[in-house]
Coordinates of C-alpha atoms and ligand atoms in Angstrom, one line a residue:
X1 CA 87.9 104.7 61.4
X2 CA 91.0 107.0 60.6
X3 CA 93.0 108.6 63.5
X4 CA 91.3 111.9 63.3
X5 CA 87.7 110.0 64.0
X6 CA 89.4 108.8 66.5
X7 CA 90.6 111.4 68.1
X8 CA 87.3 113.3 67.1
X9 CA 85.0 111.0 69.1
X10 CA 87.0 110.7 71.8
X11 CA 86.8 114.4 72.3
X12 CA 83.4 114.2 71.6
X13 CA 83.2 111.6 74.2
X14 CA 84.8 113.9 76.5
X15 CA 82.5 116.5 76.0
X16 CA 79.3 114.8 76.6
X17 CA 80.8 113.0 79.7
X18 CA 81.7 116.1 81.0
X19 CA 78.6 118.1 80.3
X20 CA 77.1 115.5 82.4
X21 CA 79.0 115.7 85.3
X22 CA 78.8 119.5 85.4
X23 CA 82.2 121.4 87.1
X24 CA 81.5 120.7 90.5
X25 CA 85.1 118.7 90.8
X26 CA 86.9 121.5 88.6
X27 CA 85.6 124.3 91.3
X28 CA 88.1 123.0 94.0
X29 CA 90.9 122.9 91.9
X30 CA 93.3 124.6 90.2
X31 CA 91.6 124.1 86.9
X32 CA 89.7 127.3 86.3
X33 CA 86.9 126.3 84.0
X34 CA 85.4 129.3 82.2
X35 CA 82.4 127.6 80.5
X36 CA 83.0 123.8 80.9
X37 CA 83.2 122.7 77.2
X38 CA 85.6 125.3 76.6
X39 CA 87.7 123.8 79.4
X40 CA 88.1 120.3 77.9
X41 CA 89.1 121.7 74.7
X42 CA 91.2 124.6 76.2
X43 CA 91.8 124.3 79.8
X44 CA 93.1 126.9 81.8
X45 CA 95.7 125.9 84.6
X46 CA 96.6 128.3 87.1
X47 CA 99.7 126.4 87.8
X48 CA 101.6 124.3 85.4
X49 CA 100.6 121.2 84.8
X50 CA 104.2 119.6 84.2
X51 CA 105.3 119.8 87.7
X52 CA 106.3 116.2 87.3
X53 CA 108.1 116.5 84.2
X54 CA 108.4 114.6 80.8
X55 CA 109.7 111.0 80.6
X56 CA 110.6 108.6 77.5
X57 CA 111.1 104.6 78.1
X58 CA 111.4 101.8 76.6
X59 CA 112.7 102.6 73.2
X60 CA 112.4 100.0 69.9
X61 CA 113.8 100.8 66.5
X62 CA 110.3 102.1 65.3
X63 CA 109.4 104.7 68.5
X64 CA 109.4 104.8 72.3
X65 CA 106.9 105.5 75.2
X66 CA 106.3 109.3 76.3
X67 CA 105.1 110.5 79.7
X68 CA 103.9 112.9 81.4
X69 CA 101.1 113.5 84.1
X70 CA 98.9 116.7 84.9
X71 CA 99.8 117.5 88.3
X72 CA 99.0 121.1 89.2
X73 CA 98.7 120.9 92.4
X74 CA 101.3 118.0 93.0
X75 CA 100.9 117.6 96.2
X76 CA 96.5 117.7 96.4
X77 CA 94.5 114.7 97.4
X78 CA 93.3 115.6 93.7
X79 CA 96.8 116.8 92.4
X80 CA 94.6 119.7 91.3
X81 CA 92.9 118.4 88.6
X82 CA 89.3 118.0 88.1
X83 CA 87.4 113.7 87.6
X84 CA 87.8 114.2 84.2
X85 CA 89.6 113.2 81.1
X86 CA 91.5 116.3 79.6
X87 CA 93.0 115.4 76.3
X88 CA 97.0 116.7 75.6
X89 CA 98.9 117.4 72.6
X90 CA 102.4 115.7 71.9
X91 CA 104.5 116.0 69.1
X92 CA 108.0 114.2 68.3
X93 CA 110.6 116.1 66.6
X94 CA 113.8 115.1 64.0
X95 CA 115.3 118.1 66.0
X96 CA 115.2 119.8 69.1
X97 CA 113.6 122.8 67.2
X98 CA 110.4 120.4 66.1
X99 CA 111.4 122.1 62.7
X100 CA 110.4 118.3 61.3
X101 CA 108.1 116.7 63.2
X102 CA 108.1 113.0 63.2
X103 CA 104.8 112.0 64.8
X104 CA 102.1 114.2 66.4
X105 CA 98.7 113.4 68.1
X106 CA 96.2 113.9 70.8
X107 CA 96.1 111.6 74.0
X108 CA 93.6 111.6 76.8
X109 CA 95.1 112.2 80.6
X110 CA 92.7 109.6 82.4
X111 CA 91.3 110.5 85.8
X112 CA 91.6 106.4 86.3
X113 CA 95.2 107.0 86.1
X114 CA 96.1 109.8 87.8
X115 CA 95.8 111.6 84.6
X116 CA 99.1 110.5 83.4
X117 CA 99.8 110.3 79.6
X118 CA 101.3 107.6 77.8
X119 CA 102.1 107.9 74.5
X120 CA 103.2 104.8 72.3
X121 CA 105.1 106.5 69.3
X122 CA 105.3 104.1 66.6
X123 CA 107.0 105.1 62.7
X124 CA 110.2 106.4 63.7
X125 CA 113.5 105.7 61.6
X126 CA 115.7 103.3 63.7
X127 CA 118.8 104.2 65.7
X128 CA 118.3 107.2 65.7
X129 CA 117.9 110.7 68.0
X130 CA 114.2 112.5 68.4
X131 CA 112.9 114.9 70.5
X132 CA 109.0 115.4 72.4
X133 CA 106.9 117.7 74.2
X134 CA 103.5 118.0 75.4
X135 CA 100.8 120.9 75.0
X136 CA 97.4 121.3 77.4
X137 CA 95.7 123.7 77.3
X138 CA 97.8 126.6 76.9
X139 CA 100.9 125.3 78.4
X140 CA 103.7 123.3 77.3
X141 CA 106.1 121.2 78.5
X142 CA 110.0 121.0 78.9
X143 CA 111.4 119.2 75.7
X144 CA 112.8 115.9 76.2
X145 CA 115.0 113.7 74.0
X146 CA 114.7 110.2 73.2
X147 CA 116.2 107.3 70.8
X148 CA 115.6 104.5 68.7
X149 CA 117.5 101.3 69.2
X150 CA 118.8 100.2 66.0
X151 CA 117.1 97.3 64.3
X152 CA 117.8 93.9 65.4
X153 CA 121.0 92.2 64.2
X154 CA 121.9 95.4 62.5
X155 CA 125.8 96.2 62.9
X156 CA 126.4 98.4 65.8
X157 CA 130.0 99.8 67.2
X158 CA 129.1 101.0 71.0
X159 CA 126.4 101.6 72.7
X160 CA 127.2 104.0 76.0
X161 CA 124.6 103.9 78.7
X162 CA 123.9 104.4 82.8
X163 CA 123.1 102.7 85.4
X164 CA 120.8 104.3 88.6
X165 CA 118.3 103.8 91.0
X166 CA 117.8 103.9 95.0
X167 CA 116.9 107.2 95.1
X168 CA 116.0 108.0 99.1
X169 CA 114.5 111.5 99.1
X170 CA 115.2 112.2 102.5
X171 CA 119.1 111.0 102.6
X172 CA 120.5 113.3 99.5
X173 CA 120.4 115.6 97.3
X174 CA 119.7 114.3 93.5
X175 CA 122.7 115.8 91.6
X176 CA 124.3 112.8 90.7
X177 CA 121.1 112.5 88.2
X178 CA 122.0 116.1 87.3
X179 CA 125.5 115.2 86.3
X180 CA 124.2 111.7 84.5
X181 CA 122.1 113.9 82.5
X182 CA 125.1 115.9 81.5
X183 CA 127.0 112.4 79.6
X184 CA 123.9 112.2 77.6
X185 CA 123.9 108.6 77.5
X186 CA 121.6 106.5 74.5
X187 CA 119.6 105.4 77.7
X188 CA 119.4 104.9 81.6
X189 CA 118.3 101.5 83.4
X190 CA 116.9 102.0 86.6
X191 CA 117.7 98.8 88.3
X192 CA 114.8 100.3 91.2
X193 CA 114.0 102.0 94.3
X194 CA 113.0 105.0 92.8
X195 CA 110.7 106.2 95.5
X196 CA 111.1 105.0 99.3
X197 CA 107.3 103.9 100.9
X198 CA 108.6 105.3 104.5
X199 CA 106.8 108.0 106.3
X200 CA 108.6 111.5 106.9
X201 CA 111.2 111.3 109.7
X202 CA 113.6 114.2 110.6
X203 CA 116.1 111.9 112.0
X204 CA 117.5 108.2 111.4
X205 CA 119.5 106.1 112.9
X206 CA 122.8 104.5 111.2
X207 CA 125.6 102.7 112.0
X208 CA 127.4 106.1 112.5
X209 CA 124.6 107.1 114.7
X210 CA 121.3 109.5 114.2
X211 CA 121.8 111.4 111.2
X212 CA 119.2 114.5 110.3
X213 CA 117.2 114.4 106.8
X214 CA 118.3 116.6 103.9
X215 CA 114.9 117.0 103.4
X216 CA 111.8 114.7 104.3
X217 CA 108.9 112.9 102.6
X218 CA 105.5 114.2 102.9
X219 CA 103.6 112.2 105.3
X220 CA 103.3 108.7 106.5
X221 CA 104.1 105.5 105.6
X222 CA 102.1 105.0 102.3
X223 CA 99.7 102.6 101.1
X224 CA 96.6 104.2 99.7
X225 CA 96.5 105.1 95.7
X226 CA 97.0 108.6 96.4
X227 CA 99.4 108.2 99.0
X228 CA 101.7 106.6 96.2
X229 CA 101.1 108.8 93.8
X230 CA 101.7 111.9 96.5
X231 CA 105.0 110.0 96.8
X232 CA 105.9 109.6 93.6
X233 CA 105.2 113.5 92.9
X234 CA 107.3 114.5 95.5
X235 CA 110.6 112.7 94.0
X236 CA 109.5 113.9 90.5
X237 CA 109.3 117.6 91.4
X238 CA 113.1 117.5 91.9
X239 CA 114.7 119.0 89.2
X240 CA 117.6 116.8 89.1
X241 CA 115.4 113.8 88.6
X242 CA 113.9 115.7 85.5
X243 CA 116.8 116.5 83.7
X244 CA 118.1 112.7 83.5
X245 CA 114.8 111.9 82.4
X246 CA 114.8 114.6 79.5
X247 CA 118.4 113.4 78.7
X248 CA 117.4 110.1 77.7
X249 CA 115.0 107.2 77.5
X250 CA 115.0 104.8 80.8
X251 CA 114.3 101.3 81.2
X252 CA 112.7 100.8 84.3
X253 CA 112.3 98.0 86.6
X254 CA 111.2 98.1 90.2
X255 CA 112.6 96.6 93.3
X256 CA 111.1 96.4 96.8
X257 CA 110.9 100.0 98.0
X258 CA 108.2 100.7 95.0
X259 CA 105.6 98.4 96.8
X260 CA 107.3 97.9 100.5
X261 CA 110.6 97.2 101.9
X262 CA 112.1 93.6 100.7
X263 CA 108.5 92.3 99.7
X264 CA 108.3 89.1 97.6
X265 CA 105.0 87.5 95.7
X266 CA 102.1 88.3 98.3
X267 CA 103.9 88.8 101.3
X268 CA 105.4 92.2 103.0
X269 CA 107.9 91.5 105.9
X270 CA 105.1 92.2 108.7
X271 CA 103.3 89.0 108.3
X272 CA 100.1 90.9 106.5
X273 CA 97.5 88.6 105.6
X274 CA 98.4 87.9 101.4
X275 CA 94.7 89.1 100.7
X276 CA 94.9 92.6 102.5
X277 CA 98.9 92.9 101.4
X278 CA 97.7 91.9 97.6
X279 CA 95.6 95.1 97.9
X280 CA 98.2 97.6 99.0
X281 CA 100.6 96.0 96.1
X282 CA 97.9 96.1 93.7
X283 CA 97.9 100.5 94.2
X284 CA 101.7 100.4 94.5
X285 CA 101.7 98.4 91.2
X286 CA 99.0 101.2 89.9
X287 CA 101.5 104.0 90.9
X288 CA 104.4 102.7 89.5
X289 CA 102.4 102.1 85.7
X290 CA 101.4 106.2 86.3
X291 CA 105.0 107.5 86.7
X292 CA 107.0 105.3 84.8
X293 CA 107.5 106.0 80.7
X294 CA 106.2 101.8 80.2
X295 CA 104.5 100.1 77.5
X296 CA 100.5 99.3 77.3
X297 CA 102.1 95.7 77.9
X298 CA 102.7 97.0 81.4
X299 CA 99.4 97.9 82.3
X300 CA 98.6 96.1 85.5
X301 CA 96.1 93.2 85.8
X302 CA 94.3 93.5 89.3
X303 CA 97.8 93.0 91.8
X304 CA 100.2 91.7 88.9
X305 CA 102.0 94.1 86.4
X306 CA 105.0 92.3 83.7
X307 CA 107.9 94.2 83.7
X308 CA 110.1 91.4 82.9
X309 CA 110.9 91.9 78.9
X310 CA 113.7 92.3 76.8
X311 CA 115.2 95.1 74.4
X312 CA 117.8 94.4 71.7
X313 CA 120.2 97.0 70.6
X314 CA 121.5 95.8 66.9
X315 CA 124.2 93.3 67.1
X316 CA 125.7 94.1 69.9
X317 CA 123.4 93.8 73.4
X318 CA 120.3 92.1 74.4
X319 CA 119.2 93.4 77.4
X320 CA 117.1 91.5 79.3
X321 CA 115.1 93.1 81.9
X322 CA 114.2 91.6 84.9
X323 CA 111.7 90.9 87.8
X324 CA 113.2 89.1 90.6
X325 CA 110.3 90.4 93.4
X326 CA 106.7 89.8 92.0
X327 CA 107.5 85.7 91.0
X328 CA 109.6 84.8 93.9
X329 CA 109.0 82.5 97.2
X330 CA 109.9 83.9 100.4
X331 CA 113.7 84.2 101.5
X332 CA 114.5 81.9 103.8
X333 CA 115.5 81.8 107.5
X334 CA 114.1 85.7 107.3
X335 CA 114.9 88.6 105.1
X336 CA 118.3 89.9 106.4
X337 CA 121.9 89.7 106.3
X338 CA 122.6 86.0 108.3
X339 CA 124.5 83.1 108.8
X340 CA 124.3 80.2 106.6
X341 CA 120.9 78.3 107.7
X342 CA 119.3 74.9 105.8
X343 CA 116.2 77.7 104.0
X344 CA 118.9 78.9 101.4
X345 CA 119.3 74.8 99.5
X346 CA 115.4 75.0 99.7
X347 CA 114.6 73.3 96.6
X348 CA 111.8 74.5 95.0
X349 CA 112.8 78.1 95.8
X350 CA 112.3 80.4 93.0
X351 CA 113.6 83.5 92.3
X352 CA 112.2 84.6 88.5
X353 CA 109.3 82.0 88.9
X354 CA 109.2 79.2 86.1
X355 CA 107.9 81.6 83.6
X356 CA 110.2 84.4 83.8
X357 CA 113.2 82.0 84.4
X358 CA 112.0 79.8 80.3
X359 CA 111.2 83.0 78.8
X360 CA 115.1 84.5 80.1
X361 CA 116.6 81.1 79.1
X362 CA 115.1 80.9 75.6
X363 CA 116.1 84.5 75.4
X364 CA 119.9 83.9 75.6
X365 CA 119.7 80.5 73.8
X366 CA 118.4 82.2 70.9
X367 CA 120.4 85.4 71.0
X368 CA 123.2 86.6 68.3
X369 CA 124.4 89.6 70.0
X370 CA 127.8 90.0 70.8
X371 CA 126.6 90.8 75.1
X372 CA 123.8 89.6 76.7
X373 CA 123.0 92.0 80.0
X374 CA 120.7 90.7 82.7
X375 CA 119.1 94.0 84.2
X376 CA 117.9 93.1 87.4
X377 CA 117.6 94.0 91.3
X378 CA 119.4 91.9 93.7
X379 CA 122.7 90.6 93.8
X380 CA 123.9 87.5 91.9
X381 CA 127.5 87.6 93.6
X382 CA 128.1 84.8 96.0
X383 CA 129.6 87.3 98.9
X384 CA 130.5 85.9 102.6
X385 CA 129.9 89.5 104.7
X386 CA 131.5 88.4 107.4
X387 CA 129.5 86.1 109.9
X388 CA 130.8 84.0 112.6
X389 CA 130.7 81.1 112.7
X390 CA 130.4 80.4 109.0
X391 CA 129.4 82.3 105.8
X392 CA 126.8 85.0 106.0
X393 CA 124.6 85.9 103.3
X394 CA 122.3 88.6 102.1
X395 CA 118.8 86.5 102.1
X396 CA 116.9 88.9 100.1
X397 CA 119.3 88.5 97.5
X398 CA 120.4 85.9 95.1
X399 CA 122.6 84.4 98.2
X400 CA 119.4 83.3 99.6
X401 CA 118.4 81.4 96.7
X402 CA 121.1 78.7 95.7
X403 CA 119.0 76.0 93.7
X404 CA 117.9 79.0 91.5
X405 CA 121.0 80.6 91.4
X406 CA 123.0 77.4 90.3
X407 CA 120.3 76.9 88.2
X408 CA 120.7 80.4 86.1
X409 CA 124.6 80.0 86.2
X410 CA 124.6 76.7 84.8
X411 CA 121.8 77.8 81.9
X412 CA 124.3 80.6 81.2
X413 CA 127.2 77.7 81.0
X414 CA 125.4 75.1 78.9
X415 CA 124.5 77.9 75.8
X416 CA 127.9 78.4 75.9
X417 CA 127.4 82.3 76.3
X418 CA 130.9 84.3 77.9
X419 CA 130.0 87.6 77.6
X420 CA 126.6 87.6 79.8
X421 CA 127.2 90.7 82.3
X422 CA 125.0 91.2 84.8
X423 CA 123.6 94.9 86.1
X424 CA 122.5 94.9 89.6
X425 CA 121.3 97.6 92.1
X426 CA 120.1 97.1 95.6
X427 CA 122.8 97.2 98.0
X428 CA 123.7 101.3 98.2
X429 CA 127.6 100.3 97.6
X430 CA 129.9 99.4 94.2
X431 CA 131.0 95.8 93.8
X432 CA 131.8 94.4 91.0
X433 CA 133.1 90.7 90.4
X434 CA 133.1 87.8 88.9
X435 CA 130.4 84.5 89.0
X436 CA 130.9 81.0 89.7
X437 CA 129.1 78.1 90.5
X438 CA 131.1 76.8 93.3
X439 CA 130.3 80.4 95.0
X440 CA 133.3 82.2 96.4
X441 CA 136.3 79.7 95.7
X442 CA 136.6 80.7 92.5
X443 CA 139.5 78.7 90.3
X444 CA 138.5 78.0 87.0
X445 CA 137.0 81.0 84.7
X446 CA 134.2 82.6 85.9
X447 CA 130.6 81.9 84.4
X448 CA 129.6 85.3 84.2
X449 CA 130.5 88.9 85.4
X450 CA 128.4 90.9 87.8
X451 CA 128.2 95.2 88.2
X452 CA 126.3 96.1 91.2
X453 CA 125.8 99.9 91.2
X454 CA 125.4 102.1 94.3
X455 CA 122.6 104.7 94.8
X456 CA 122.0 108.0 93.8
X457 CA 121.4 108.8 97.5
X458 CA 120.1 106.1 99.9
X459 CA 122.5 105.6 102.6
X460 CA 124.0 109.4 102.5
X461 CA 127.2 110.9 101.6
X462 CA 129.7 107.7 102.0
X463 CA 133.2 107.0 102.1
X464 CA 135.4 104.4 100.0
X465 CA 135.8 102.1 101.4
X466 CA 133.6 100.8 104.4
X467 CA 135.4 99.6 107.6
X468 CA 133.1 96.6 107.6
X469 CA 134.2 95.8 103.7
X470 CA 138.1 95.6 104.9
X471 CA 137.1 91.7 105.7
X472 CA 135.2 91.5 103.0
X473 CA 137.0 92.5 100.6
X474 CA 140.2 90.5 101.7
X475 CA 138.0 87.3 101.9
X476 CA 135.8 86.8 98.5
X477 CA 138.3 86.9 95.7
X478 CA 135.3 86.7 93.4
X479 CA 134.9 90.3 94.2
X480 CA 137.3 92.6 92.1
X481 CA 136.3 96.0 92.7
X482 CA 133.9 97.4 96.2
X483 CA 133.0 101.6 97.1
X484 CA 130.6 102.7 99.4
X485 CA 130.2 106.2 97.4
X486 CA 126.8 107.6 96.1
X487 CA 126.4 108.2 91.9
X488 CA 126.0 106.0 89.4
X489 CA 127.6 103.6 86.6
X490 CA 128.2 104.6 83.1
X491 CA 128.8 101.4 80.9
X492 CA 130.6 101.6 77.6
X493 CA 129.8 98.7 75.6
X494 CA 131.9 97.8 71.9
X495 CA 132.3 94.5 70.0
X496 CA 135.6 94.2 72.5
X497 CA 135.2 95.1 75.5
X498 CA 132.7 96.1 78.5
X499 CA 133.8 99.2 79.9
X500 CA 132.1 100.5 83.4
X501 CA 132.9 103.6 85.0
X502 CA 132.0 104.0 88.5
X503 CA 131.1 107.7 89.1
X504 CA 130.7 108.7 92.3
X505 CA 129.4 112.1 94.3
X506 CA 132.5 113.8 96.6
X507 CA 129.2 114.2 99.0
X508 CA 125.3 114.4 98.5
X509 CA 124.5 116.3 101.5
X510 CA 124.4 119.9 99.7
X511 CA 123.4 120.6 96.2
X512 CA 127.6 121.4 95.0
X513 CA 128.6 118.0 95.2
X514 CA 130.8 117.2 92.9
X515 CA 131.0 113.9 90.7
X516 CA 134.4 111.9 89.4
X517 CA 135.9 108.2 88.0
X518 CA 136.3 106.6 91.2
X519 CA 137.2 103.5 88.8
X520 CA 137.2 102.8 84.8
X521 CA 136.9 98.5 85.0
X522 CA 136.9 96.5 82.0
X523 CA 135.6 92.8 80.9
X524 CA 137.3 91.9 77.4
X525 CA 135.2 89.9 75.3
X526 CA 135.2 86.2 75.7
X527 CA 137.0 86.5 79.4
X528 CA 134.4 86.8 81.8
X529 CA 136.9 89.0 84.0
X530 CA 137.0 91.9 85.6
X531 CA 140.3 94.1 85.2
X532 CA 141.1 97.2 85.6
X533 CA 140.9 99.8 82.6
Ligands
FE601 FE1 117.6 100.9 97.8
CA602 CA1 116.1 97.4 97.5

């Protein structure tokens, strides 16, 4: 059967399923159906149906993921759309004027999935620019603009790309997407935390004291499919959030805040029963494969969804994506910032799970590239933040884990790799530093060299330097470069060196803010350093 019987019957397929059902659905929402055929092949939306935006992901040398998701009512218990499959147009331009188009087709918006669209575009010319949009019914979508990776092993001079994530909607303002959108970098990883599963609150509490919302999340604390997926819509209306996904393709991973705060494997940090909490992850998990520009290789399996996977940009980076939540065993001794305690040697603690962890390590054994990244969530940097008496650790991050985390230094060490950098999220500040097995007593040359990048808004506005980070900074050499600042990093990546810029918001609290270099730091090839640039 050719593409166009394809498409054909499933339109057909539509048709008949739809005629069935009669409008019933369609007369509560914003879909006005004139007769109902005609709706399915030419619906009429009395709001737009891209309130959500566009998105492109996970790009290869022959085509990349599209997104979208009919939402015209974004905020509806139905997001305004009738139980039906509606079928959309997309098209993928050589230029931004789709004066040559590349690839075009039809794709069904499934009620089962919130009636997002995922397109995987396949045929494209490697390494290259394109451009995408969306049609239904009469309406059409912003333009977004995505790119090929190069082909594998295939010489490449720089690659320039961001890194984002922990995105609280009630603690900022967005515009540090705005201004990453503005660099136009070949792609964005999104180490997580894109939504926050908290219910509304006009005031929280910080170390400073209460502090009052920018703005505030619809509702309650979510767990329901459409709860999610209200959630989701809300941080995707913002138009910030839009234009760095139109900008460029994103590599997405999830941390805790996608599902709920610092979960691991079955277990949620309230002592839920693993059977009831498997059934609130399997929705989240459902939520996050709607909004997110992934692969069919992402579509979730009852409570379990792979995200771990890898993407190789010519000779020059492997980047290996990873999952350091859904495969782990419980942090020890608790989830928080603590002392020192027995849990953290436990030995059959996992942190990737034994899958993840052969499928990373064969990964690097076998790669040729000139940098190997580890895209992850939590922090891989062996930082004392101050506890008396003793060392104290964040246990929900790599610090909690030391058989594991010896264990992926020392795999790093024995393939005799020195220019594995790893990209972190996670803890709303800027660190960067260096990696060694003995921990924070670094002498010899480090293993491996960490960037841990703040958030676009969780923890509000900021300052430089924390008073809290005086002592902490003073006391773990390992740790080169710290900034408690909202934005991003912007990695610029050649045969010689590994170039980060940390770009940080002057404040997040109105819509001017305004974003700078708070620090260009380098790791030369072959030196597994941090320096400054
Ligand atoms: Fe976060
Ligand atoms: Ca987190």
């Amino acid at each position: 059967m050719g593409d166009w019987d394809r498409l054909r019957s499933a339109r057909l397929d539509v048709s008949r399923r739809s005629a069935l059902k009669g409008f019933g659905a369609a007369a509560v929402t914003a879909l006005a159906v004139q007769p109902w055929r005609q709706a399915i092949a030419d619906p009429i939306f009395r709001t737009d149906p891209f309130q959500l935006g566009i998105a492109a992901g996970d790009p290869a040398p022959d085509g990349f993921v599209i997104w979208t998701r009919l939402a015209p009512e974004p905020l509806a218990f139905d997001h305004g759309m009738p139980a039906l499959a509606v079928p959309v147009d997309w098209e993928v331009g050589e230029d931004q004027g789709f004066r040559t188009i590349a690839a075009k087709g039809t794709a069904l918006a499934r009620p089962e999935l919130g009636h997002a669209v995922h397109v995987e575009v396949a045929g494209l010319k490697p390494g290259r620019p394109y451009w995408y949009r969306f049609v239904a019914g009469r309406e059409r979508s912003g333009v977004g603009r995505a790119m090929t990776t190069p082909l594998p092993g295939a010489a490449l001079d720089r690659i320039r790309f961001a890194v984002a994530g922990c995105q609280h909607y009630e603690q900022g303002y967005f515009t540090a997407y705005r201004k990453l959108a503005a660099e136009a970098p070949d792609f964005v990883f999104c180490y997580g935390d894109y939504i926050y599963e908290g219910r509304g609150g006009r005031v929280r509490n910080t170390r400073e004291g209460p502090v009052e919302a920018i703005r505030q999340h619809d509702g309650d604390e979510i767990y329901s499919i459409v709860d999610y997926r209200r959630r989701y819509a809300q941080y995707k209306m913002d138009p910030d959030l839009q234009a760095a996904h139109a900008a460029a393709p994103w590599f997405t991973v999830w941390d805790d805040h996608e599902i709920d705060n610092n979960w691991v494997d079955l277990l949620d940090q309230d002592d839920t029963p693993p059977g009831i909490f498997a059934l609130r992850r399997q929705m989240a998990m459902q939520a996050y494969y709607e909004h997110m520009p992934l692969r069919a290789s992402a579509l979730p399996v009852g409570p379990q969804m792979q995200i771990y996977r890898r993407a190789r940009f010519g000779n020059l980076l492997d980047l290996n994506l990873l999952d350091t939540r859904q495969y782990r065993t419980n942090q020890p001794c608790g989830d928080r910032w603590q002392p020192d305690c027995p849990g953290i040697n436990q030995a059959d603690a996992q942190m990737l799970g034994a899958a993840q962890e052969k499928w990373l390590m064969d990964g690097l054994g076998k790669s040729d590239a000139q940098w190997q990244a580890l895209a992850q969530q939590v922090m891989v940097m062996d930082l004392d933040r101050n506890g008396e008496p003793g060392a104290t650790y964040n246990l929900d991050s790599w610090g909690g884990y030391r058989i594991p985390r010896a264990r992926l230094l020392k795999g790093i060490q024995d393939r005799r790799l020195d220019n594995v950098v790893v990209l972190t999220g996670d803890e709303h500040q800027n660190y960067a530093g260096e990696l060694h097995l003995d921990g924070r007593n670094p002498g010899a040359k480090a293993i491996a060299t960490e960037f841990v990048a703040t958030s676009i808004t969780s923890g509000g506005d900021g300052v430089d330097v924390r008073p809290d980070m005086v002592w902490v900074q003073a006391n773990n050499p390992q740790l080169k470069f710290n900034n408690a600042q909202r934005g991003y990093m912007l990695c610029d990546v050649t045969r010689e060196r590994w170039e980060t810029k940390v770009r940080v918001m002057d404040r997040i609290s109105d819509r001017n803010g305004e974003i700078s270099t708070r620090a260009t730091l380098v790791v030369p090839a072959g030196e597994t350093k941090v320096v400054a640039g």
